[in-house]
């Protein structure tokens, strides 16, 4: 039998070269989706194969890798991807946002400000921001070529007419470097402002759709809006029940079947770091509150 | 006190151990072997090789065993392995006219040179569950004829000699054949890429699309010109020795559909072609593929694109079951963050709605 | 005639050398004007600097047609080295090249002989790898654009002198355009198509 043997970081060198070339073009043309010959990975399409291929193409033995899903290092798919790289590339893994050199993420941008030594790799399901307005690739490609984004503005405006607001809560479209309209991946729009003028390099990988795109550091990223309906962030108006954070994005935890719920940071590293610094919320394991709940 | 959910790592390990246990099933029963799968579930192996794009019966059998018989999972396993293999080059084109045929039928002529050969087929069996097969059944020795010497001419070649069917569209000799596993797909796609896409496509998806053309969604009046299945030798041109060397034999099914004729003021009318080919004995797959191939030639043949099966972006973007299953099943991954975002928006909109209604009621009450 | 055994070696460790070299190029492309170093050791054929050779081994293969300036094109050993280590086809038509290797800046042809890509596929463009005298000393160029926090200062000595004037075609062409990687020994600086030269000091 052809017993399988795999390369450093799984991908063969030819595949890495192809992906690396695509990454360089993506950086040179901010927000433009570069087609690449995405490979079948040992995890399913839609589960981060694009992000995994980008990470595999950039990762070296000196890197420290962090993988998050929904902001958390301990969600099953984040664990599975982190394990994959620990096994195939032998890299050091961390949960600390500050210590990581490469952060692969699904659906969140960490709360901590990213720095220049870091690369943020997003897993992207549908890279085309116009796809739900126009299903045809030939058409959307033409719109990007001409910078013709009227369709998107019409959609957003229809939302306003119908609901009084732009009814997009996540994967909220942005314009990069005043040229390309880009899908930020399904992050909550709360995270959009973090993409603007960010010190870290942001890379986006869509495996099934075979696209790579990028936002270079210190690049203008603007959420689409209208003068009379400016973009606004959304977070549930409450402090984190564990660390008391007033400005982090919150997960809603259903605590019982009688409508009980609490809100905690979605970014687990942010929350734990704050707790380690002594910040406390109403439900935290602080000594003086331990007796409150079982 | 609230403690965030932890222990995902152990949960994954335990789940995989449980999966291995379930896969083995009742340990008092003998373990199924790869040769048993390859020999006795041969058509499952054929499908995994065809849609997995890798001709290796043993690995396909292993994949089926590992996937507990889930075909798409098995195809996925084979694909993921295939993606890591080094690419040495492309084989010489195979000439299916030289196939050692084990089955060959045509619905267009009663008798054809080389004859109709029914071969191993479910056709004309009565689909009655056979209790004999439950255990210990020893089938009769099959009646065998001597293998045919020489080539078996293709029905489409016979039609082609009189110009009754369009010549098989030829690629340009010095233009490399496309490979959608090495180059990202862009539209419009040429027929080489379309056929590769269809050869890897999900059998059920092609079946449904092919069926839809028969029911009027892009109808093209097909006849099964010929379906043949058999063994054929594969050769590779080795640059260092300067000639083609045989790599071995593969089993292959080929279907050529003869379709609705076209013609114009300048061209005499003739039948058109639809083509299907797949590893192993994969008749349903190749017939469906030939129907869809013909439909997708709409643009090239100047037909109006109206039906799903004629729409290459639609067909090619959704035909791959490994892509499709991944994305459909990814919905079970956590989406807490997005959902929270939507929930927030929905609550806000509902509150505004209620406020407006409340105001109106107040106003009504005041009036 | 040089035999393959006599050709300068490629990377000692293919996988990790390619990885570190790529990260330097990626960092250079992401932070235009910043000087990055190639740390991988590599033997070079005549006229190729260490950085150039390392980039070639990292990014070139069968799928990337490469255009060479006349000095490189006339050096058999360079072509054999490229062919043997990367398999990249060497072509004379610059307009379909994925990469162009320019060993001597004075030999840089008019940029419009290279591929700019199309508006639909602006990535189908030529990346020009240009060897220069120094990326440490020389006149100061003030750069701005994506990847640059305000302004970046590049101190460099290169030919052609009017490189940035020539690269100004990128403004009108965008998203089409030419990306350039400058190499001086093991130092590299990238000037992607979005970078603008906004000031010059002698």
mmCIF file of C-alpha atoms in Angstrom, chain B residues 14-314:
data_model
loop_
_atom_site.group_PDB
_atom_site.id
_atom_site.type_symbol
_atom_site.label_atom_id
_atom_site.label_comp_id
_atom_site.label_asym_id
_atom_site.label_seq_id
_atom_site.Cartn_x
_atom_site.Cartn_y
_atom_site.Cartn_z
ATOM 1 C CA UNK B 14 -12.962 10.457 23.501
ATOM 2 C CA UNK B 15 -15.284 10.983 20.558
ATOM 3 C CA UNK B 16 -12.702 9.579 18.188
ATOM 4 C CA UNK B 17 -12.138 6.558 20.403
ATOM 5 C CA UNK B 18 -15.845 5.959 20.471
ATOM 6 C CA UNK B 19 -15.968 6.293 16.687
ATOM 7 C CA UNK B 20 -13.239 3.664 16.330
ATOM 8 C CA UNK B 21 -15.213 1.392 18.619
ATOM 9 C CA UNK B 22 -18.453 1.866 16.700
ATOM 10 C CA UNK B 23 -16.656 1.350 13.423
ATOM 11 C CA UNK B 24 -15.472 -2.046 14.573
ATOM 12 C CA UNK B 25 -18.997 -2.986 15.611
ATOM 13 C CA UNK B 26 -19.624 -6.243 17.454
ATOM 14 C CA UNK B 27 -16.160 -7.592 18.210
ATOM 15 C CA UNK B 28 -17.427 -11.165 18.211
ATOM 16 C CA UNK B 29 -17.889 -10.850 14.460
ATOM 17 C CA UNK B 30 -14.911 -11.226 12.140
ATOM 18 C CA UNK B 31 -13.392 -7.950 10.954
ATOM 19 C CA UNK B 32 -14.131 -7.090 7.327
ATOM 20 C CA UNK B 33 -11.000 -7.207 5.161
ATOM 21 C CA UNK B 34 -9.935 -4.857 2.379
ATOM 22 C CA UNK B 35 -9.963 -7.649 -0.250
ATOM 23 C CA UNK B 36 -13.523 -8.480 0.823
ATOM 24 C CA UNK B 37 -14.574 -4.863 0.296
ATOM 25 C CA UNK B 38 -12.717 -4.656 -3.004
ATOM 26 C CA UNK B 39 -14.183 -7.932 -4.289
ATOM 27 C CA UNK B 40 -17.675 -7.951 -2.840
ATOM 28 C CA UNK B 41 -18.487 -4.238 -2.681
ATOM 29 C CA UNK B 42 -16.687 -3.602 -5.953
ATOM 30 C CA UNK B 43 -19.067 -0.925 -7.222
ATOM 31 C CA UNK B 44 -18.653 1.053 -4.017
ATOM 32 C CA UNK B 45 -14.890 0.894 -4.566
ATOM 33 C CA UNK B 46 -15.389 1.994 -8.173
ATOM 34 C CA UNK B 47 -17.377 5.025 -7.104
ATOM 35 C CA UNK B 48 -14.836 6.046 -4.495
ATOM 36 C CA UNK B 49 -12.030 5.763 -7.061
ATOM 37 C CA UNK B 50 -14.005 7.744 -9.650
ATOM 38 C CA UNK B 51 -15.107 10.630 -7.440
ATOM 39 C CA UNK B 52 -11.937 10.454 -5.360
ATOM 40 C CA UNK B 53 -9.953 10.819 -8.633
ATOM 41 C CA UNK B 54 -7.466 8.145 -7.645
ATOM 42 C CA UNK B 55 -7.200 4.720 -9.195
ATOM 43 C CA UNK B 56 -6.223 2.507 -6.289
ATOM 44 C CA UNK B 57 -8.644 -0.255 -5.286
ATOM 45 C CA UNK B 58 -6.854 -0.989 -2.032
ATOM 46 C CA UNK B 59 -6.840 2.603 -0.791
ATOM 47 C CA UNK B 60 -10.456 3.036 -1.865
ATOM 48 C CA UNK B 61 -11.397 -0.115 0.066
ATOM 49 C CA UNK B 62 -9.511 1.203 3.087
ATOM 50 C CA UNK B 63 -11.350 4.506 2.805
ATOM 51 C CA UNK B 64 -14.715 2.734 2.686
ATOM 52 C CA UNK B 65 -13.807 0.716 5.747
ATOM 53 C CA UNK B 66 -12.519 3.762 7.608
ATOM 54 C CA UNK B 67 -15.632 5.740 6.649
ATOM 55 C CA UNK B 68 -17.952 2.980 7.896
ATOM 56 C CA UNK B 69 -19.443 2.749 4.435
ATOM 57 C CA UNK B 70 -20.184 6.474 4.131
ATOM 58 C CA UNK B 71 -19.313 6.991 0.472
ATOM 59 C CA UNK B 72 -18.780 10.748 0.511
ATOM 60 C CA UNK B 73 -16.582 10.454 3.599
ATOM 61 C CA UNK B 74 -14.579 7.734 1.809
ATOM 62 C CA UNK B 75 -14.247 9.918 -1.300
ATOM 63 C CA UNK B 76 -13.058 12.755 0.927
ATOM 64 C CA UNK B 77 -10.393 10.542 2.526
ATOM 65 C CA UNK B 78 -9.074 9.525 -0.878
ATOM 66 C CA UNK B 79 -9.094 13.113 -2.168
ATOM 67 C CA UNK B 80 -7.190 14.420 0.850
ATOM 68 C CA UNK B 81 -4.551 11.740 0.332
ATOM 69 C CA UNK B 82 -4.382 12.392 -3.397
ATOM 70 C CA UNK B 83 -3.807 16.124 -2.839
ATOM 71 C CA UNK B 84 -0.443 15.404 -1.199
ATOM 72 C CA UNK B 85 0.914 13.186 -3.980
ATOM 73 C CA UNK B 86 3.675 14.568 -6.205
ATOM 74 C CA UNK B 87 2.665 15.118 -9.818
ATOM 75 C CA UNK B 88 5.000 13.436 -12.310
ATOM 76 C CA UNK B 89 3.057 14.232 -15.447
ATOM 77 C CA UNK B 90 0.046 13.185 -17.495
ATOM 78 C CA UNK B 91 -0.488 9.820 -19.172
ATOM 79 C CA UNK B 92 -0.894 9.443 -22.896
ATOM 80 C CA UNK B 93 -4.534 9.772 -23.969
ATOM 81 C CA UNK B 94 -6.229 6.393 -23.799
ATOM 82 C CA UNK B 95 -7.906 5.004 -26.897
ATOM 83 C CA UNK B 96 -11.133 3.415 -25.683
ATOM 84 C CA UNK B 97 -11.482 1.725 -29.065
ATOM 85 C CA UNK B 98 -8.721 -0.568 -27.858
ATOM 86 C CA UNK B 99 -10.531 -1.405 -24.640
ATOM 87 C CA UNK B 100 -10.864 -5.092 -23.757
ATOM 88 C CA UNK B 101 -14.631 -4.831 -23.396
ATOM 89 C CA UNK B 102 -16.550 -6.839 -20.826
ATOM 90 C CA UNK B 103 -19.804 -5.068 -21.451
ATOM 91 C CA UNK B 104 -20.908 -3.012 -24.361
ATOM 92 C CA UNK B 105 -24.392 -1.982 -25.353
ATOM 93 C CA UNK B 106 -25.848 0.437 -27.861
ATOM 94 C CA UNK B 107 -29.432 1.613 -28.069
ATOM 95 C CA UNK B 108 -29.001 3.033 -31.557
ATOM 96 C CA UNK B 109 -28.411 -0.073 -33.682
ATOM 97 C CA UNK B 110 -29.714 -3.583 -33.267
ATOM 98 C CA UNK B 111 -26.395 -5.090 -34.187
ATOM 99 C CA UNK B 112 -23.015 -3.459 -34.337
ATOM 100 C CA UNK B 113 -19.524 -4.624 -35.305
ATOM 101 C CA UNK B 114 -18.132 -6.330 -32.222
ATOM 102 C CA UNK B 115 -21.663 -7.162 -31.082
ATOM 103 C CA UNK B 116 -23.776 -6.184 -28.103
ATOM 104 C CA UNK B 117 -22.241 -7.670 -24.958
ATOM 105 C CA UNK B 118 -24.495 -7.597 -21.934
ATOM 106 C CA UNK B 119 -21.759 -8.510 -19.442
ATOM 107 C CA UNK B 120 -22.176 -8.181 -15.685
ATOM 108 C CA UNK B 121 -25.231 -5.950 -15.247
ATOM 109 C CA UNK B 122 -28.209 -5.389 -12.994
ATOM 110 C CA UNK B 123 -30.248 -4.672 -16.131
ATOM 111 C CA UNK B 124 -33.077 -7.164 -16.601
ATOM 112 C CA UNK B 125 -32.631 -8.612 -13.113
ATOM 113 C CA UNK B 126 -35.871 -8.643 -11.174
ATOM 114 C CA UNK B 127 -35.320 -6.517 -8.147
ATOM 115 C CA UNK B 128 -36.507 -9.136 -5.690
ATOM 116 C CA UNK B 129 -34.585 -9.476 -2.464
ATOM 117 C CA UNK B 130 -32.767 -12.785 -2.667
ATOM 118 C CA UNK B 131 -32.713 -14.647 0.636
ATOM 119 C CA UNK B 132 -30.183 -17.095 -0.772
ATOM 120 C CA UNK B 133 -27.605 -14.325 -0.741
ATOM 121 C CA UNK B 134 -27.952 -13.834 2.979
ATOM 122 C CA UNK B 135 -25.335 -16.458 3.661
ATOM 123 C CA UNK B 136 -23.321 -19.200 2.081
ATOM 124 C CA UNK B 137 -24.561 -18.814 -1.468
ATOM 125 C CA UNK B 138 -22.232 -20.248 -4.084
ATOM 126 C CA UNK B 139 -23.082 -18.880 -7.519
ATOM 127 C CA UNK B 140 -22.848 -20.980 -10.669
ATOM 128 C CA UNK B 141 -19.718 -20.667 -12.731
ATOM 129 C CA UNK B 142 -20.355 -18.021 -15.390
ATOM 130 C CA UNK B 143 -20.420 -18.871 -19.077
ATOM 131 C CA UNK B 144 -17.323 -17.333 -20.654
ATOM 132 C CA UNK B 145 -16.468 -16.651 -24.269
ATOM 133 C CA UNK B 146 -12.991 -16.169 -25.673
ATOM 134 C CA UNK B 147 -11.769 -12.595 -25.412
ATOM 135 C CA UNK B 148 -12.235 -10.596 -28.596
ATOM 136 C CA UNK B 149 -9.103 -9.997 -30.583
ATOM 137 C CA UNK B 150 -8.312 -6.485 -31.704
ATOM 138 C CA UNK B 151 -10.132 -3.210 -31.377
ATOM 139 C CA UNK B 152 -13.878 -2.787 -30.921
ATOM 140 C CA UNK B 153 -14.992 0.164 -33.033
ATOM 141 C CA UNK B 154 -17.043 2.821 -31.280
ATOM 142 C CA UNK B 155 -20.588 3.417 -32.486
ATOM 143 C CA UNK B 156 -19.890 7.133 -32.732
ATOM 144 C CA UNK B 157 -16.984 6.355 -35.075
ATOM 145 C CA UNK B 158 -19.355 4.387 -37.296
ATOM 146 C CA UNK B 159 -21.739 7.354 -37.411
ATOM 147 C CA UNK B 160 -18.825 9.702 -37.839
ATOM 148 C CA UNK B 161 -17.614 7.960 -40.957
ATOM 149 C CA UNK B 162 -20.747 9.151 -42.771
ATOM 150 C CA UNK B 163 -20.608 12.574 -41.177
ATOM 151 C CA UNK B 164 -23.870 11.858 -39.335
ATOM 152 C CA UNK B 165 -22.390 12.954 -36.046
ATOM 153 C CA UNK B 166 -20.188 15.964 -35.427
ATOM 154 C CA UNK B 167 -16.483 15.149 -35.182
ATOM 155 C CA UNK B 168 -15.375 14.775 -31.583
ATOM 156 C CA UNK B 169 -14.159 18.256 -30.668
ATOM 157 C CA UNK B 170 -10.363 18.133 -30.624
ATOM 158 C CA UNK B 171 -8.181 20.065 -28.237
ATOM 159 C CA UNK B 172 -5.269 21.997 -29.658
ATOM 160 C CA UNK B 173 -2.301 19.652 -29.599
ATOM 161 C CA UNK B 174 0.173 22.055 -27.979
ATOM 162 C CA UNK B 175 -2.256 23.550 -25.493
ATOM 163 C CA UNK B 176 -1.931 21.761 -22.151
ATOM 164 C CA UNK B 177 -5.075 20.080 -20.862
ATOM 165 C CA UNK B 178 -6.538 22.028 -17.952
ATOM 166 C CA UNK B 179 -6.444 20.611 -14.456
ATOM 167 C CA UNK B 180 -8.776 22.124 -11.923
ATOM 168 C CA UNK B 181 -6.856 20.538 -9.059
ATOM 169 C CA UNK B 182 -3.811 22.627 -10.023
ATOM 170 C CA UNK B 183 -5.415 25.804 -11.362
ATOM 171 C CA UNK B 184 -8.362 27.605 -9.819
ATOM 172 C CA UNK B 185 -11.431 27.416 -11.985
ATOM 173 C CA UNK B 186 -12.405 30.502 -13.928
ATOM 174 C CA UNK B 187 -15.458 31.006 -16.088
ATOM 175 C CA UNK B 188 -16.276 30.445 -18.861
ATOM 176 C CA UNK B 189 -14.623 27.043 -18.588
ATOM 177 C CA UNK B 190 -13.614 24.971 -21.589
ATOM 178 C CA UNK B 191 -14.745 21.427 -22.150
ATOM 179 C CA UNK B 192 -11.576 19.812 -20.779
ATOM 180 C CA UNK B 193 -12.196 21.421 -17.400
ATOM 181 C CA UNK B 194 -15.917 20.760 -17.581
ATOM 182 C CA UNK B 195 -15.359 17.069 -18.226
ATOM 183 C CA UNK B 196 -12.827 16.859 -15.409
ATOM 184 C CA UNK B 197 -15.278 18.553 -13.100
ATOM 185 C CA UNK B 198 -18.054 16.160 -14.134
ATOM 186 C CA UNK B 199 -15.797 13.110 -13.787
ATOM 187 C CA UNK B 200 -15.174 14.084 -10.157
ATOM 188 C CA UNK B 201 -18.766 15.178 -9.596
ATOM 189 C CA UNK B 202 -21.224 13.577 -7.239
ATOM 190 C CA UNK B 203 -23.119 10.781 -8.936
ATOM 191 C CA UNK B 204 -26.425 11.776 -7.345
ATOM 192 C CA UNK B 205 -26.056 15.398 -8.400
ATOM 193 C CA UNK B 206 -25.301 14.426 -12.001
ATOM 194 C CA UNK B 207 -28.116 11.905 -11.998
ATOM 195 C CA UNK B 208 -30.608 14.555 -10.928
ATOM 196 C CA UNK B 209 -29.317 17.088 -13.449
ATOM 197 C CA UNK B 210 -29.227 14.543 -16.270
ATOM 198 C CA UNK B 211 -32.754 13.516 -15.347
ATOM 199 C CA UNK B 212 -33.895 17.126 -15.406
ATOM 200 C CA UNK B 213 -32.751 17.431 -19.035
ATOM 201 C CA UNK B 214 -34.893 14.425 -19.919
ATOM 202 C CA UNK B 215 -37.882 16.091 -18.322
ATOM 203 C CA UNK B 216 -37.584 19.230 -20.396
ATOM 204 C CA UNK B 217 -35.168 21.467 -18.500
ATOM 205 C CA UNK B 218 -32.719 21.847 -21.370
ATOM 206 C CA UNK B 219 -33.900 18.891 -23.407
ATOM 207 C CA UNK B 220 -31.469 17.519 -25.964
ATOM 208 C CA UNK B 221 -33.002 14.274 -27.253
ATOM 209 C CA UNK B 222 -30.363 11.736 -26.262
ATOM 210 C CA UNK B 223 -29.761 8.216 -27.501
ATOM 211 C CA UNK B 224 -27.294 5.972 -25.713
ATOM 212 C CA UNK B 225 -24.941 5.605 -28.661
ATOM 213 C CA UNK B 226 -22.781 3.286 -26.687
ATOM 214 C CA UNK B 227 -21.862 2.323 -23.174
ATOM 215 C CA UNK B 228 -18.770 0.227 -22.756
ATOM 216 C CA UNK B 229 -16.944 -1.107 -19.774
ATOM 217 C CA UNK B 230 -13.688 -3.014 -19.697
ATOM 218 C CA UNK B 231 -9.987 -2.925 -19.166
ATOM 219 C CA UNK B 232 -7.556 -0.640 -20.864
ATOM 220 C CA UNK B 233 -3.839 -0.117 -20.623
ATOM 221 C CA UNK B 234 -2.483 3.230 -19.482
ATOM 222 C CA UNK B 235 0.802 4.523 -20.859
ATOM 223 C CA UNK B 236 3.140 7.261 -19.757
ATOM 224 C CA UNK B 237 5.580 9.003 -22.061
ATOM 225 C CA UNK B 238 8.912 8.829 -20.269
ATOM 226 C CA UNK B 239 11.125 11.672 -21.464
ATOM 227 C CA UNK B 240 14.354 9.988 -20.404
ATOM 228 C CA UNK B 241 13.739 6.825 -22.468
ATOM 229 C CA UNK B 242 11.936 8.596 -25.287
ATOM 230 C CA UNK B 243 8.907 6.322 -25.600
ATOM 231 C CA UNK B 244 5.645 5.523 -23.853
ATOM 232 C CA UNK B 245 5.902 2.900 -21.130
ATOM 233 C CA UNK B 246 2.890 0.962 -19.843
ATOM 234 C CA UNK B 247 1.830 1.792 -16.275
ATOM 235 C CA UNK B 248 -0.773 -0.946 -15.973
ATOM 236 C CA UNK B 249 -4.411 -1.553 -16.734
ATOM 237 C CA UNK B 250 -7.441 0.217 -15.370
ATOM 238 C CA UNK B 251 -11.124 -0.575 -15.556
ATOM 239 C CA UNK B 252 -13.102 2.148 -17.211
ATOM 240 C CA UNK B 253 -16.682 2.885 -18.223
ATOM 241 C CA UNK B 254 -17.351 5.141 -21.172
ATOM 242 C CA UNK B 255 -20.675 6.471 -22.373
ATOM 243 C CA UNK B 256 -21.233 8.333 -25.597
ATOM 244 C CA UNK B 257 -24.615 9.921 -26.061
ATOM 245 C CA UNK B 258 -25.879 10.780 -29.509
ATOM 246 C CA UNK B 259 -27.983 13.906 -29.327
ATOM 247 C CA UNK B 260 -30.277 16.237 -31.196
ATOM 248 C CA UNK B 261 -28.832 17.411 -34.434
ATOM 249 C CA UNK B 262 -27.746 20.860 -35.299
ATOM 250 C CA UNK B 263 -27.189 22.506 -38.615
ATOM 251 C CA UNK B 264 -27.214 25.890 -40.246
ATOM 252 C CA UNK B 265 -27.221 27.521 -43.650
ATOM 253 C CA UNK B 266 -23.538 26.700 -43.981
ATOM 254 C CA UNK B 267 -23.339 23.394 -42.084
ATOM 255 C CA UNK B 268 -25.128 20.147 -42.915
ATOM 256 C CA UNK B 269 -27.193 18.884 -39.972
ATOM 257 C CA UNK B 270 -25.602 16.190 -37.847
ATOM 258 C CA UNK B 271 -25.945 14.625 -34.416
ATOM 259 C CA UNK B 272 -24.079 16.127 -31.496
ATOM 260 C CA UNK B 273 -22.131 14.427 -28.756
ATOM 261 C CA UNK B 274 -22.235 14.104 -25.011
ATOM 262 C CA UNK B 275 -19.440 12.272 -23.286
ATOM 263 C CA UNK B 276 -18.979 10.479 -20.000
ATOM 264 C CA UNK B 277 -16.131 8.410 -18.583
ATOM 265 C CA UNK B 278 -15.256 7.156 -15.129
ATOM 266 C CA UNK B 279 -13.016 4.668 -13.388
ATOM 267 C CA UNK B 280 -14.472 1.213 -12.788
ATOM 268 C CA UNK B 281 -17.966 0.101 -13.647
ATOM 269 C CA UNK B 282 -19.882 3.336 -13.188
ATOM 270 C CA UNK B 283 -22.708 3.290 -15.660
ATOM 271 C CA UNK B 284 -25.219 5.524 -13.977
ATOM 272 C CA UNK B 285 -22.451 8.072 -13.424
ATOM 273 C CA UNK B 286 -21.157 8.073 -16.988
ATOM 274 C CA UNK B 287 -24.624 8.195 -18.546
ATOM 275 C CA UNK B 288 -25.607 11.134 -16.359
ATOM 276 C CA UNK B 289 -22.274 12.774 -17.080
ATOM 277 C CA UNK B 290 -22.811 12.422 -20.835
ATOM 278 C CA UNK B 291 -26.230 14.053 -20.567
ATOM 279 C CA UNK B 292 -24.860 16.946 -18.541
ATOM 280 C CA UNK B 293 -21.778 17.328 -20.745
ATOM 281 C CA UNK B 294 -24.081 17.760 -23.724
ATOM 282 C CA UNK B 295 -26.228 20.284 -21.860
ATOM 283 C CA UNK B 296 -23.179 22.291 -20.869
ATOM 284 C CA UNK B 297 -22.176 22.570 -24.500
ATOM 285 C CA UNK B 298 -25.132 24.903 -25.005
ATOM 286 C CA UNK B 299 -22.968 28.007 -25.337
ATOM 287 C CA UNK B 300 -20.620 26.325 -27.814
ATOM 288 C CA UNK B 301 -23.539 25.009 -29.911
ATOM 289 C CA UNK B 302 -25.380 28.322 -29.919
ATOM 290 C CA UNK B 303 -28.285 27.189 -27.747
ATOM 291 C CA UNK B 304 -30.003 29.489 -25.317
ATOM 292 C CA UNK B 305 -29.017 28.762 -21.706
ATOM 293 C CA UNK B 306 -32.267 28.414 -19.793
ATOM 294 C CA UNK B 307 -32.081 25.306 -17.628
ATOM 295 C CA UNK B 308 -29.890 24.560 -14.603
ATOM 296 C CA UNK B 309 -28.100 21.706 -16.406
ATOM 297 C CA UNK B 310 -26.989 24.133 -19.132
ATOM 298 C CA UNK B 311 -25.547 26.633 -16.694
ATOM 299 C CA UNK B 312 -21.872 25.875 -16.253
ATOM 300 C CA UNK B 313 -21.353 28.159 -13.290
ATOM 301 C CA UNK B 314 -24.251 26.548 -11.494
#
